[in-house]
Amino acid sequence: MDLDAVVRARRRIAQAQADYVRELRALVADGPGGACGEPVAAELAVALAESEHVIRRELARAKQLTTRLPRTLQALSDGDIDLPKAAKVVDQTEVLSADRAARVDEMITGKLVGRDAGSIRRIAYRAVHKVDPEGAALRAAQRRERRKVEIVHRDDAMASISATLPADAASATYASLDRMARSARNHGDARTMDQLRADKLAECVIGRSGGRPGSARAEIYVHVDLPTLMGLAENPAHLAGHGPVPATVARRIAEDPTSTWRRVVTDPLNGAPLEVDRKRYRPTKAVADYVKVRDKECRFPGCHRPAAYVDLDHVTPHGCDGPTCAANLIGLCRHHHVVKHTAGWWFEVEPDGTLHITTPRGACHTSRPPVELCDSVAAGERTGVTVGGEDGSNTGPTRGRRARKRRRRANRCGSGNGFSGARASSGDHASGRDSRVGTR
């Protein structure tokens, strides 16, 4: 076993991470005329098949390291630390002014080699306190402003909920859950303490036992075919925003009278109307529901925001004769709705719901709905958009007939998708807040 070879390989990884940081920083220029961080983040996320949240965090980290923490970046370049360890320094110094961050960077130089991530965080924290002792209260207030709740989807129909709270609130929340769990155990409940704490948290929030009666409840979409729902098949179901779940889980949700799910049977049961008045701006509820069921999530590549929280957008703008029908509507989360109407982006949709996205740098990506449009729509609806790429290619710059038609349509409707970089609030979305039916 060559331990030294492993260490050398690890150092090379760190050096490559430093190169990656510098390239990220070079991608987003500062000052007038420079690249806009948000559109660049969206385009880079598509190119790297990474979530936009991760890319924005990496871009911010790259800016901190290259402009405020050059010595920490050099330690990364030398292979003395890796990027996760460098991130600990970034996290501790991001609330400081540039000059104080530079002082911390200088103070900890040479102290990071051979340290684990936790030790580096403590070293940086102590240095921050030394250079700005009176700012501790302000830093605590700034971090308090970043409190949030996040969900991370796991395997086998599980997920994790994480809450970032002030320490006192977090401690009190855990103590309350622990007290409820112990009370249940003392009354003979056979579940483990971990299971009870988790179940009590869900009960308190959802309101199944101890929640306020009649309170607003979130709507959850579960897509399941009819044979599976009836117990005649074991096909996986689809939980919007999460992905596949076992048939047994779908049936358990369906049979639970207290669940907040909304059943979406993928085998047509009632022939929901899809063809409506194509000249109206806002879709009917039937069409809006259908598009959200079809798309399941935001249609931007890599975004998994559930369709219950999206805007419905005309791919071909309504003002440019774009019809209000399922074949010309897509679901986009509010953030990617803004991206779509930023200059340089181009969206095209095919009758079956396949979406072609061209980035400002000319790369073409394809997004397909998880559930195809039904044959009656695919065969009969005129979308009023150009469909390109006869071979279905989803990479490389667009060329040829599709690009020529795009230019002609752009001349008629204006730049981009007809808005020349208009924001979503003034863009062409069919439903605005009316489409956000995640709660009722």
Tab-separated table of C-alpha atoms in Angstrom:
chain	number	residue	atom	x	y	z
A	1	MET	CA	0.000	0.000	0.000
A	2	ASP	CA	1.481	3.317	-1.136
A	3	LEU	CA	0.105	5.856	1.333
A	4	ASP	CA	2.254	8.634	-0.090
A	5	ALA	CA	0.709	8.125	-3.526
A	6	VAL	CA	-2.753	8.611	-2.045
A	7	VAL	CA	-1.628	11.808	-0.306
A	8	ARG	CA	-0.123	13.128	-3.547
A	9	ALA	CA	-3.335	12.350	-5.420
A	10	ARG	CA	-5.324	14.223	-2.786
A	11	ARG	CA	-3.050	17.256	-3.163
A	12	ARG	CA	-3.559	17.207	-6.932
A	13	ILE	CA	-7.314	17.224	-6.377
A	14	ALA	CA	-6.953	20.300	-4.160
A	15	GLN	CA	-4.842	22.022	-6.798
A	16	ALA	CA	-7.485	21.275	-9.426
A	17	GLN	CA	-10.114	22.702	-7.078
A	18	ALA	CA	-8.118	25.935	-6.896
A	19	ASP	CA	-8.080	26.094	-10.698
A	20	TYR	CA	-11.838	25.522	-10.684
A	21	VAL	CA	-12.317	28.410	-8.239
A	22	ARG	CA	-10.311	30.774	-10.456
A	23	GLU	CA	-12.199	29.713	-13.577
A	24	LEU	CA	-15.509	30.281	-11.814
A	25	ARG	CA	-14.449	33.752	-10.816
A	26	ALA	CA	-13.291	34.565	-14.348
A	27	LEU	CA	-16.686	33.509	-15.675
A	28	VAL	CA	-18.517	36.253	-13.791
A	29	ALA	CA	-17.071	39.667	-14.565
A	30	ASP	CA	-17.502	42.693	-12.324
A	31	GLY	CA	-18.561	46.162	-13.305
A	32	PRO	CA	-20.740	47.621	-16.081
A	33	GLY	CA	-21.124	45.360	-19.056
A	34	GLY	CA	-19.956	42.351	-17.115
A	35	ALA	CA	-21.766	39.044	-17.069
A	36	CYS	CA	-24.813	38.875	-14.829
A	37	GLY	CA	-24.304	36.387	-12.022
A	38	GLU	CA	-27.804	34.914	-12.001
A	39	PRO	CA	-28.045	34.098	-15.746
A	40	VAL	CA	-24.494	32.738	-15.676
A	41	ALA	CA	-25.405	30.551	-12.715
A	42	ALA	CA	-28.437	29.227	-14.589
A	43	GLU	CA	-26.424	28.480	-17.719
A	44	LEU	CA	-23.562	26.892	-15.793
A	45	ALA	CA	-25.974	24.734	-13.798
A	46	VAL	CA	-27.382	23.339	-17.045
A	47	ALA	CA	-23.909	22.755	-18.502
A	48	LEU	CA	-22.666	20.930	-15.387
A	49	ALA	CA	-25.962	19.135	-14.655
A	50	GLU	CA	-25.837	20.628	-11.170
A	51	SER	CA	-28.424	22.427	-9.081
A	52	GLU	CA	-28.478	26.195	-9.384
A	53	HIS	CA	-28.338	26.509	-5.605
A	54	VAL	CA	-24.986	24.704	-5.574
A	55	ILE	CA	-23.630	26.774	-8.465
A	56	ARG	CA	-24.590	30.088	-6.868
A	57	ARG	CA	-22.900	29.013	-3.650
A	58	GLU	CA	-19.755	28.025	-5.559
A	59	LEU	CA	-19.698	31.330	-7.459
A	60	ALA	CA	-20.018	33.277	-4.203
A	61	ARG	CA	-17.277	31.182	-2.613
A	62	ALA	CA	-15.015	31.748	-5.613
A	63	LYS	CA	-15.481	35.500	-5.303
A	64	GLN	CA	-14.604	35.415	-1.596
A	65	LEU	CA	-11.475	33.333	-2.107
A	66	THR	CA	-10.137	35.276	-5.090
A	67	THR	CA	-10.856	38.801	-3.840
A	68	ARG	CA	-10.742	38.614	-0.025
A	69	LEU	CA	-8.827	35.480	0.989
A	70	PRO	CA	-5.838	35.145	-1.355
A	71	ARG	CA	-3.664	33.321	1.205
A	72	THR	CA	-6.347	30.717	1.840
A	73	LEU	CA	-6.680	30.268	-1.915
A	74	GLN	CA	-2.902	29.826	-2.142
A	75	ALA	CA	-3.055	27.116	0.524
A	76	LEU	CA	-5.633	25.401	-1.659
A	77	SER	CA	-3.399	25.786	-4.717
A	78	ASP	CA	-0.488	24.278	-2.782
A	79	GLY	CA	-2.609	21.289	-1.816
A	80	ASP	CA	-2.311	22.068	1.911
A	81	ILE	CA	-6.104	22.172	2.304
A	82	ASP	CA	-8.999	21.085	0.120
A	83	LEU	CA	-12.008	23.107	-0.991
A	84	PRO	CA	-14.363	22.016	1.828
A	85	LYS	CA	-11.757	23.212	4.352
A	86	ALA	CA	-11.272	26.487	2.498
A	87	ALA	CA	-15.044	26.884	2.598
A	88	LYS	CA	-14.898	26.905	6.406
A	89	VAL	CA	-12.771	30.050	6.256
A	90	VAL	CA	-15.156	31.599	3.733
A	91	ASP	CA	-18.154	30.862	5.941
A	92	GLN	CA	-16.567	32.487	8.992
A	93	THR	CA	-15.342	35.625	7.203
A	94	GLU	CA	-18.212	36.376	4.817
A	95	VAL	CA	-19.869	38.694	7.366
A	96	LEU	CA	-16.692	40.796	7.750
A	97	SER	CA	-15.649	43.840	5.778
A	98	ALA	CA	-13.027	43.243	3.103
A	99	ASP	CA	-10.141	44.675	5.140
A	100	ARG	CA	-11.006	42.647	8.235
A	101	ALA	CA	-11.400	39.491	6.166
A	102	ALA	CA	-7.919	40.146	4.772
A	103	ARG	CA	-6.550	40.449	8.325
A	104	VAL	CA	-8.091	37.105	9.267
A	105	ASP	CA	-6.621	35.599	6.106
A	106	GLU	CA	-3.185	36.837	7.145
A	107	MET	CA	-3.543	35.710	10.779
A	108	ILE	CA	-4.371	32.099	9.930
A	109	THR	CA	-1.747	31.686	7.210
A	110	GLY	CA	0.319	28.601	7.980
A	111	LYS	CA	-2.090	27.367	10.654
A	112	LEU	CA	-4.315	25.329	8.354
A	113	VAL	CA	-1.917	22.602	7.219
A	114	GLY	CA	-2.770	19.219	8.684
A	115	ARG	CA	-5.968	20.455	10.314
A	116	ASP	CA	-9.372	18.854	9.917
A	117	ALA	CA	-12.383	20.901	8.804
A	118	GLY	CA	-13.744	21.379	12.330
A	119	SER	CA	-10.414	22.669	13.612
A	120	ILE	CA	-10.131	25.095	10.698
A	121	ARG	CA	-13.599	26.451	11.437
A	122	ARG	CA	-12.615	27.100	15.066
A	123	ILE	CA	-9.295	28.706	14.064
A	124	ALA	CA	-11.096	31.039	11.676
A	125	TYR	CA	-13.788	31.827	14.247
A	126	ARG	CA	-11.225	32.841	16.882
A	127	ALA	CA	-9.416	35.027	14.350
A	128	VAL	CA	-12.674	36.714	13.363
A	129	HIS	CA	-13.412	37.462	17.007
A	130	LYS	CA	-9.944	38.965	17.482
A	131	VAL	CA	-10.180	41.364	14.544
A	132	ASP	CA	-13.792	42.363	15.251
A	133	PRO	CA	-14.775	41.603	18.867
A	134	GLU	CA	-17.424	44.318	18.993
A	135	GLY	CA	-19.087	42.925	15.880
A	136	ALA	CA	-20.162	39.647	17.475
A	137	ALA	CA	-23.722	40.861	18.083
A	138	LEU	CA	-24.008	42.213	14.551
A	139	ARG	CA	-22.696	38.958	13.075
A	140	ALA	CA	-25.205	37.001	15.123
A	141	ALA	CA	-27.998	39.250	13.838
A	142	GLN	CA	-26.813	38.840	10.252
A	143	ARG	CA	-26.742	35.073	10.549
A	144	ARG	CA	-30.152	35.143	12.188
A	145	GLU	CA	-31.496	36.732	9.023
A	146	ARG	CA	-30.466	33.585	7.141
A	147	ARG	CA	-32.704	31.215	9.053
A	148	LYS	CA	-34.455	28.786	6.735
A	149	VAL	CA	-35.948	25.336	6.263
A	150	GLU	CA	-34.705	22.959	3.574
A	151	ILE	CA	-35.696	19.547	2.268
A	152	VAL	CA	-33.249	16.930	0.974
A	153	HIS	CA	-34.742	13.984	-0.870
A	154	ARG	CA	-33.359	10.573	0.100
A	155	ASP	CA	-33.715	7.049	-1.247
A	156	ASP	CA	-36.549	4.596	-0.637
A	157	ALA	CA	-39.323	7.184	-0.286
A	158	MET	CA	-37.592	9.120	2.499
A	159	ALA	CA	-36.508	12.746	2.829
A	160	SER	CA	-34.808	14.986	5.395
A	161	ILE	CA	-36.074	18.327	6.702
A	162	SER	CA	-33.390	20.684	7.987
A	163	ALA	CA	-34.069	23.945	9.822
A	164	THR	CA	-31.446	26.625	10.437
A	165	LEU	CA	-32.598	28.511	13.538
A	166	PRO	CA	-31.178	30.665	16.320
A	167	ALA	CA	-29.506	28.360	18.824
A	168	ASP	CA	-32.053	29.023	21.571
A	169	ALA	CA	-35.018	28.304	19.300
A	170	ALA	CA	-33.386	25.159	17.927
A	171	SER	CA	-32.561	23.873	21.405
A	172	ALA	CA	-36.075	24.583	22.664
A	173	THR	CA	-37.611	22.878	19.620
A	174	TYR	CA	-35.532	19.746	20.124
A	175	ALA	CA	-36.256	19.686	23.859
A	176	SER	CA	-39.987	19.939	23.183
A	177	LEU	CA	-39.887	17.081	20.667
A	178	ASP	CA	-37.813	15.021	23.079
A	179	ARG	CA	-40.302	15.644	25.893
A	180	MET	CA	-43.232	14.533	23.712
A	181	ALA	CA	-41.314	11.446	22.617
A	182	ARG	CA	-40.460	10.462	26.202
A	183	SER	CA	-44.064	10.929	27.252
A	184	ALA	CA	-45.189	8.570	24.503
A	185	ARG	CA	-42.559	6.011	25.540
A	186	ASN	CA	-43.677	6.221	29.165
A	187	HIS	CA	-47.202	5.407	28.019
A	188	GLY	CA	-46.060	2.224	26.302
A	189	ASP	CA	-45.332	3.370	22.741
A	190	ALA	CA	-42.957	0.829	21.183
A	191	ARG	CA	-41.338	3.212	18.714
A	192	THR	CA	-37.728	4.278	19.297
A	193	MET	CA	-36.942	7.754	20.572
A	194	ASP	CA	-35.580	8.757	17.159
A	195	GLN	CA	-38.749	7.543	15.473
A	196	LEU	CA	-40.960	9.290	18.007
A	197	ARG	CA	-39.145	12.614	17.730
A	198	ALA	CA	-39.471	12.480	13.943
A	199	ASP	CA	-43.139	11.489	14.084
A	200	LYS	CA	-43.971	14.167	16.654
A	201	LEU	CA	-42.348	16.811	14.472
A	202	ALA	CA	-44.481	15.762	11.504
A	203	GLU	CA	-47.620	15.636	13.658
A	204	CYS	CA	-47.039	19.131	15.021
A	205	VAL	CA	-46.520	20.655	11.582
A	206	ILE	CA	-49.103	18.713	9.586
A	207	GLY	CA	-51.651	18.780	12.387
A	208	ARG	CA	-52.730	15.148	12.468
A	209	SER	CA	-52.724	15.021	16.257
A	210	GLY	CA	-52.273	18.167	18.244
A	211	GLY	CA	-52.217	20.540	15.296
A	212	ARG	CA	-54.830	23.242	14.990
A	213	PRO	CA	-58.017	21.869	13.424
A	214	GLY	CA	-59.059	23.502	10.213
A	215	SER	CA	-55.658	25.060	9.560
A	216	ALA	CA	-54.422	25.433	5.983
A	217	ARG	CA	-52.832	22.259	4.664
A	218	ALA	CA	-50.331	21.813	1.880
A	219	GLU	CA	-51.390	19.954	-1.256
A	220	ILE	CA	-49.209	17.061	-2.390
A	221	TYR	CA	-49.400	15.511	-5.848
A	222	VAL	CA	-48.890	11.748	-6.100
A	223	HIS	CA	-48.926	10.300	-9.624
A	224	VAL	CA	-50.000	6.644	-9.697
A	225	ASP	CA	-51.495	4.452	-12.407
A	226	LEU	CA	-54.892	2.903	-11.876
A	227	PRO	CA	-53.816	-0.786	-11.705
A	228	THR	CA	-51.246	0.068	-9.024
A	229	LEU	CA	-53.772	2.105	-7.061
A	230	MET	CA	-56.147	-0.874	-7.120
A	231	GLY	CA	-53.430	-3.292	-6.006
A	232	LEU	CA	-53.320	-5.102	-9.363
A	233	ALA	CA	-49.789	-3.912	-10.210
A	234	GLU	CA	-46.676	-2.776	-8.361
A	235	ASN	CA	-45.472	0.027	-10.633
A	236	PRO	CA	-43.606	2.856	-8.874
A	237	ALA	CA	-45.600	6.023	-8.251
A	238	HIS	CA	-44.188	9.547	-8.524
A	239	LEU	CA	-44.246	12.051	-5.670
A	240	ALA	CA	-43.998	15.565	-7.105
A	241	GLY	CA	-40.701	17.204	-6.202
A	242	HIS	CA	-39.256	13.952	-4.861
A	243	GLY	CA	-39.351	11.291	-7.569
A	244	PRO	CA	-40.311	7.619	-7.606
A	245	VAL	CA	-41.820	5.973	-4.547
A	246	PRO	CA	-42.828	2.313	-4.124
A	247	ALA	CA	-46.377	1.270	-4.921
A	248	THR	CA	-46.927	0.327	-1.281
A	249	VAL	CA	-46.130	3.891	-0.211
A	250	ALA	CA	-48.525	5.355	-2.788
A	251	ARG	CA	-51.349	3.093	-1.634
A	252	ARG	CA	-50.635	3.912	2.011
A	253	ILE	CA	-50.942	7.616	1.222
A	254	ALA	CA	-54.142	7.009	-0.736
A	255	GLU	CA	-55.733	5.025	2.070
A	256	ASP	CA	-54.825	7.522	4.800
A	257	PRO	CA	-57.888	9.736	5.433
A	258	THR	CA	-55.707	12.409	7.045
A	259	SER	CA	-53.187	12.682	4.200
A	260	THR	CA	-52.822	15.917	2.259
A	261	TRP	CA	-52.211	14.226	-1.078
A	262	ARG	CA	-54.011	14.904	-4.339
A	263	ARG	CA	-54.386	11.795	-6.454
A	264	VAL	CA	-53.284	12.033	-10.091
A	265	VAL	CA	-54.267	8.819	-11.837
A	266	THR	CA	-52.149	8.562	-14.950
A	267	ASP	CA	-54.616	6.272	-16.713
A	268	PRO	CA	-57.364	8.592	-18.068
A	269	LEU	CA	-60.511	8.117	-15.984
A	270	ASN	CA	-62.771	11.059	-16.778
A	271	GLY	CA	-61.473	12.555	-20.039
A	272	ALA	CA	-60.476	15.914	-18.538
A	273	PRO	CA	-60.846	18.631	-21.232
A	274	LEU	CA	-57.593	19.756	-22.846
A	275	GLU	CA	-58.774	21.741	-25.861
A	276	VAL	CA	-60.110	25.126	-24.719
A	277	ASP	CA	-60.511	28.651	-25.993
A	278	ARG	CA	-57.047	29.257	-27.418
A	279	LYS	CA	-57.439	33.053	-27.594
A	280	ARG	CA	-57.869	33.662	-23.893
A	281	TYR	CA	-54.772	34.683	-21.918
A	282	ARG	CA	-55.308	32.701	-18.743
A	283	PRO	CA	-55.831	28.951	-19.024
A	284	THR	CA	-58.856	27.286	-17.514
A	285	LYS	CA	-58.340	25.398	-14.285
A	286	ALA	CA	-58.553	22.104	-16.203
A	287	VAL	CA	-55.694	23.087	-18.522
A	288	ALA	CA	-53.635	24.589	-15.680
A	289	ASP	CA	-54.039	21.410	-13.646
A	290	TYR	CA	-53.194	19.267	-16.667
A	291	VAL	CA	-49.955	21.139	-17.420
A	292	LYS	CA	-48.862	20.872	-13.793
A	293	VAL	CA	-49.682	17.177	-13.717
A	294	ARG	CA	-47.829	16.644	-16.987
A	295	ASP	CA	-44.717	18.581	-16.002
A	296	LYS	CA	-44.615	17.496	-12.331
A	297	GLU	CA	-41.760	19.952	-11.693
A	298	CYS	CA	-40.257	23.152	-13.047
A	299	ARG	CA	-39.250	22.383	-16.638
A	300	PHE	CA	-35.847	24.085	-16.421
A	301	PRO	CA	-33.147	21.382	-16.536
A	302	GLY	CA	-31.953	20.417	-13.072
A	303	CYS	CA	-34.739	22.233	-11.194
A	304	HIS	CA	-37.067	20.050	-9.124
A	305	ARG	CA	-39.403	22.687	-7.711
A	306	PRO	CA	-42.804	20.926	-7.530
A	307	ALA	CA	-45.336	21.997	-10.156
A	308	ALA	CA	-47.719	23.146	-7.423
A	309	TYR	CA	-45.464	26.201	-6.974
A	310	VAL	CA	-44.741	27.149	-10.596
A	311	ASP	CA	-45.931	29.866	-12.955
A	312	LEU	CA	-47.548	28.789	-16.226
A	313	ASP	CA	-45.735	30.466	-19.092
A	314	HIS	CA	-46.605	30.811	-22.797
A	315	VAL	CA	-43.557	29.503	-24.660
A	316	THR	CA	-44.613	31.447	-27.751
A	317	PRO	CA	-45.797	34.715	-26.173
A	318	HIS	CA	-49.517	35.377	-26.150
A	319	GLY	CA	-48.830	38.742	-27.768
A	320	CYS	CA	-47.181	36.965	-30.697
A	321	ASP	CA	-50.192	34.726	-31.383
A	322	GLY	CA	-49.099	32.086	-28.910
A	323	PRO	CA	-52.173	29.977	-28.074
A	324	THR	CA	-53.333	29.350	-24.530
A	325	CYS	CA	-53.301	25.567	-24.653
A	326	ALA	CA	-51.418	22.740	-22.989
A	327	ALA	CA	-49.028	22.383	-25.926
A	328	ASN	CA	-47.841	25.999	-25.579
A	329	LEU	CA	-47.703	26.195	-21.781
A	330	ILE	CA	-44.897	25.056	-19.486
A	331	GLY	CA	-44.408	25.264	-15.752
A	332	LEU	CA	-41.449	27.348	-14.560
A	333	CYS	CA	-40.587	28.279	-10.993
A	334	ARG	CA	-40.501	32.023	-10.432
A	335	HIS	CA	-36.698	32.163	-10.600
A	336	HIS	CA	-36.436	30.321	-13.926
A	337	HIS	CA	-39.393	32.292	-15.237
A	338	VAL	CA	-37.211	35.369	-14.784
A	339	VAL	CA	-34.302	33.580	-16.483
A	340	LYS	CA	-36.477	32.720	-19.505
A	341	HIS	CA	-37.277	36.387	-20.084
A	342	THR	CA	-33.644	37.466	-19.781
A	343	ALA	CA	-32.024	38.518	-23.058
A	344	GLY	CA	-30.196	35.701	-24.842
A	345	TRP	CA	-32.314	32.765	-23.690
A	346	TRP	CA	-34.611	31.015	-26.163
A	347	PHE	CA	-37.321	28.456	-25.428
A	348	GLU	CA	-39.167	26.322	-28.003
A	349	VAL	CA	-41.736	23.605	-27.371
A	350	GLU	CA	-42.972	20.689	-29.456
A	351	PRO	CA	-46.585	19.427	-29.470
A	352	ASP	CA	-45.653	16.511	-27.197
A	353	GLY	CA	-44.307	18.887	-24.539
A	354	THR	CA	-40.604	18.447	-25.380
A	355	LEU	CA	-38.856	21.723	-24.573
A	356	HIS	CA	-35.724	23.011	-26.348
A	357	ILE	CA	-33.708	25.627	-24.456
A	358	THR	CA	-30.906	27.629	-26.068
A	359	THR	CA	-28.564	29.450	-23.692
A	360	PRO	CA	-26.995	32.865	-24.341
A	361	ARG	CA	-23.767	31.098	-25.347
A	362	GLY	CA	-25.541	29.001	-27.973
A	363	ALA	CA	-25.723	25.618	-26.241
A	364	CYS	CA	-28.991	23.746	-26.758
A	365	HIS	CA	-30.559	21.549	-24.080
A	366	THR	CA	-33.720	19.462	-24.162
A	367	SER	CA	-36.255	18.975	-21.366
A	368	ARG	CA	-38.948	16.335	-21.724
A	369	PRO	CA	-42.029	16.088	-19.518
A	370	PRO	CA	-42.140	13.000	-17.308
A	371	VAL	CA	-45.617	12.251	-18.679
A	372	GLU	CA	-46.250	12.679	-22.411
A	373	LEU	CA	-49.145	14.748	-23.659
A	374	CYS	CA	-52.060	12.571	-24.622
A	375	ASP	CA	-52.394	11.638	-28.295
A	376	SER	CA	-55.313	13.970	-28.904
A	377	VAL	CA	-53.178	16.954	-27.991
A	378	ALA	CA	-50.043	15.780	-29.765
A	379	ALA	CA	-51.963	15.073	-32.959
A	380	GLY	CA	-54.362	17.980	-33.104
A	381	GLU	CA	-53.042	21.139	-31.470
A	382	ARG	CA	-51.191	23.837	-33.349
A	383	THR	CA	-48.492	25.258	-31.107
A	384	GLY	CA	-47.338	28.199	-33.185
A	385	VAL	CA	-43.686	27.564	-32.357
A	386	THR	CA	-40.722	26.373	-34.332
A	387	VAL	CA	-39.609	22.822	-33.637
A	388	GLY	CA	-35.984	22.140	-34.447
A	389	GLY	CA	-33.415	19.395	-34.250
A	390	GLU	CA	-34.916	16.599	-36.339
A	391	ASP	CA	-32.484	14.171	-34.766
A	392	GLY	CA	-33.500	15.228	-31.258
A	393	SER	CA	-30.001	16.472	-30.490
A	394	ASN	CA	-29.705	18.319	-27.202
A	395	THR	CA	-26.154	19.585	-27.283
A	396	GLY	CA	-24.156	22.092	-29.261
A	397	PRO	CA	-25.086	25.492	-30.727
A	398	THR	CA	-28.274	25.748	-32.773
A	399	ARG	CA	-27.956	26.228	-36.513
A	400	GLY	CA	-29.889	25.979	-39.758
A	401	ARG	CA	-33.619	26.211	-40.320
A	402	ARG	CA	-34.567	26.550	-36.660
A	403	ALA	CA	-32.169	29.461	-36.175
A	404	ARG	CA	-33.464	31.218	-39.323
A	405	LYS	CA	-37.077	30.853	-38.194
A	406	ARG	CA	-36.056	32.056	-34.772
A	407	ARG	CA	-34.563	35.243	-36.206
A	408	ARG	CA	-37.687	35.913	-38.270
A	409	ARG	CA	-39.898	35.467	-35.238
A	410	ALA	CA	-37.580	37.591	-33.097
A	411	ASN	CA	-37.831	40.391	-35.653
A	412	ARG	CA	-41.624	40.186	-35.414
A	413	CYS	CA	-41.927	39.847	-31.637
A	414	GLY	CA	-38.745	41.490	-30.383
A	415	SER	CA	-35.541	40.076	-28.930
A	416	GLY	CA	-35.401	36.804	-27.017
A	417	ASN	CA	-38.850	35.411	-26.300
A	418	GLY	CA	-40.463	38.666	-27.327
A	419	PHE	CA	-39.453	40.741	-24.313
A	420	SER	CA	-35.817	41.774	-24.766
A	421	GLY	CA	-34.869	40.805	-21.243
A	422	ALA	CA	-38.125	41.691	-19.505
A	423	ARG	CA	-38.535	40.538	-15.931
A	424	ALA	CA	-41.078	37.889	-15.032
A	425	SER	CA	-43.352	40.399	-13.371
A	426	SER	CA	-43.896	42.060	-16.751
A	427	GLY	CA	-43.309	38.957	-18.850
A	428	ASP	CA	-45.729	36.593	-20.504
A	429	HIS	CA	-46.846	34.179	-17.829
A	430	ALA	CA	-50.370	32.968	-18.012
A	431	SER	CA	-51.264	32.595	-14.409
A	432	GLY	CA	-48.979	34.633	-12.139
A	433	ARG	CA	-49.820	34.045	-8.507
A	434	ASP	CA	-53.116	32.470	-9.507
A	435	SER	CA	-51.158	29.432	-10.675
A	436	ARG	CA	-49.434	28.898	-7.343
A	437	VAL	CA	-51.859	26.417	-5.859
A	438	GLY	CA	-49.492	24.720	-3.456
A	439	THR	CA	-51.707	25.665	-0.520
A	440	ARG	CA	-55.417	25.860	-0.139
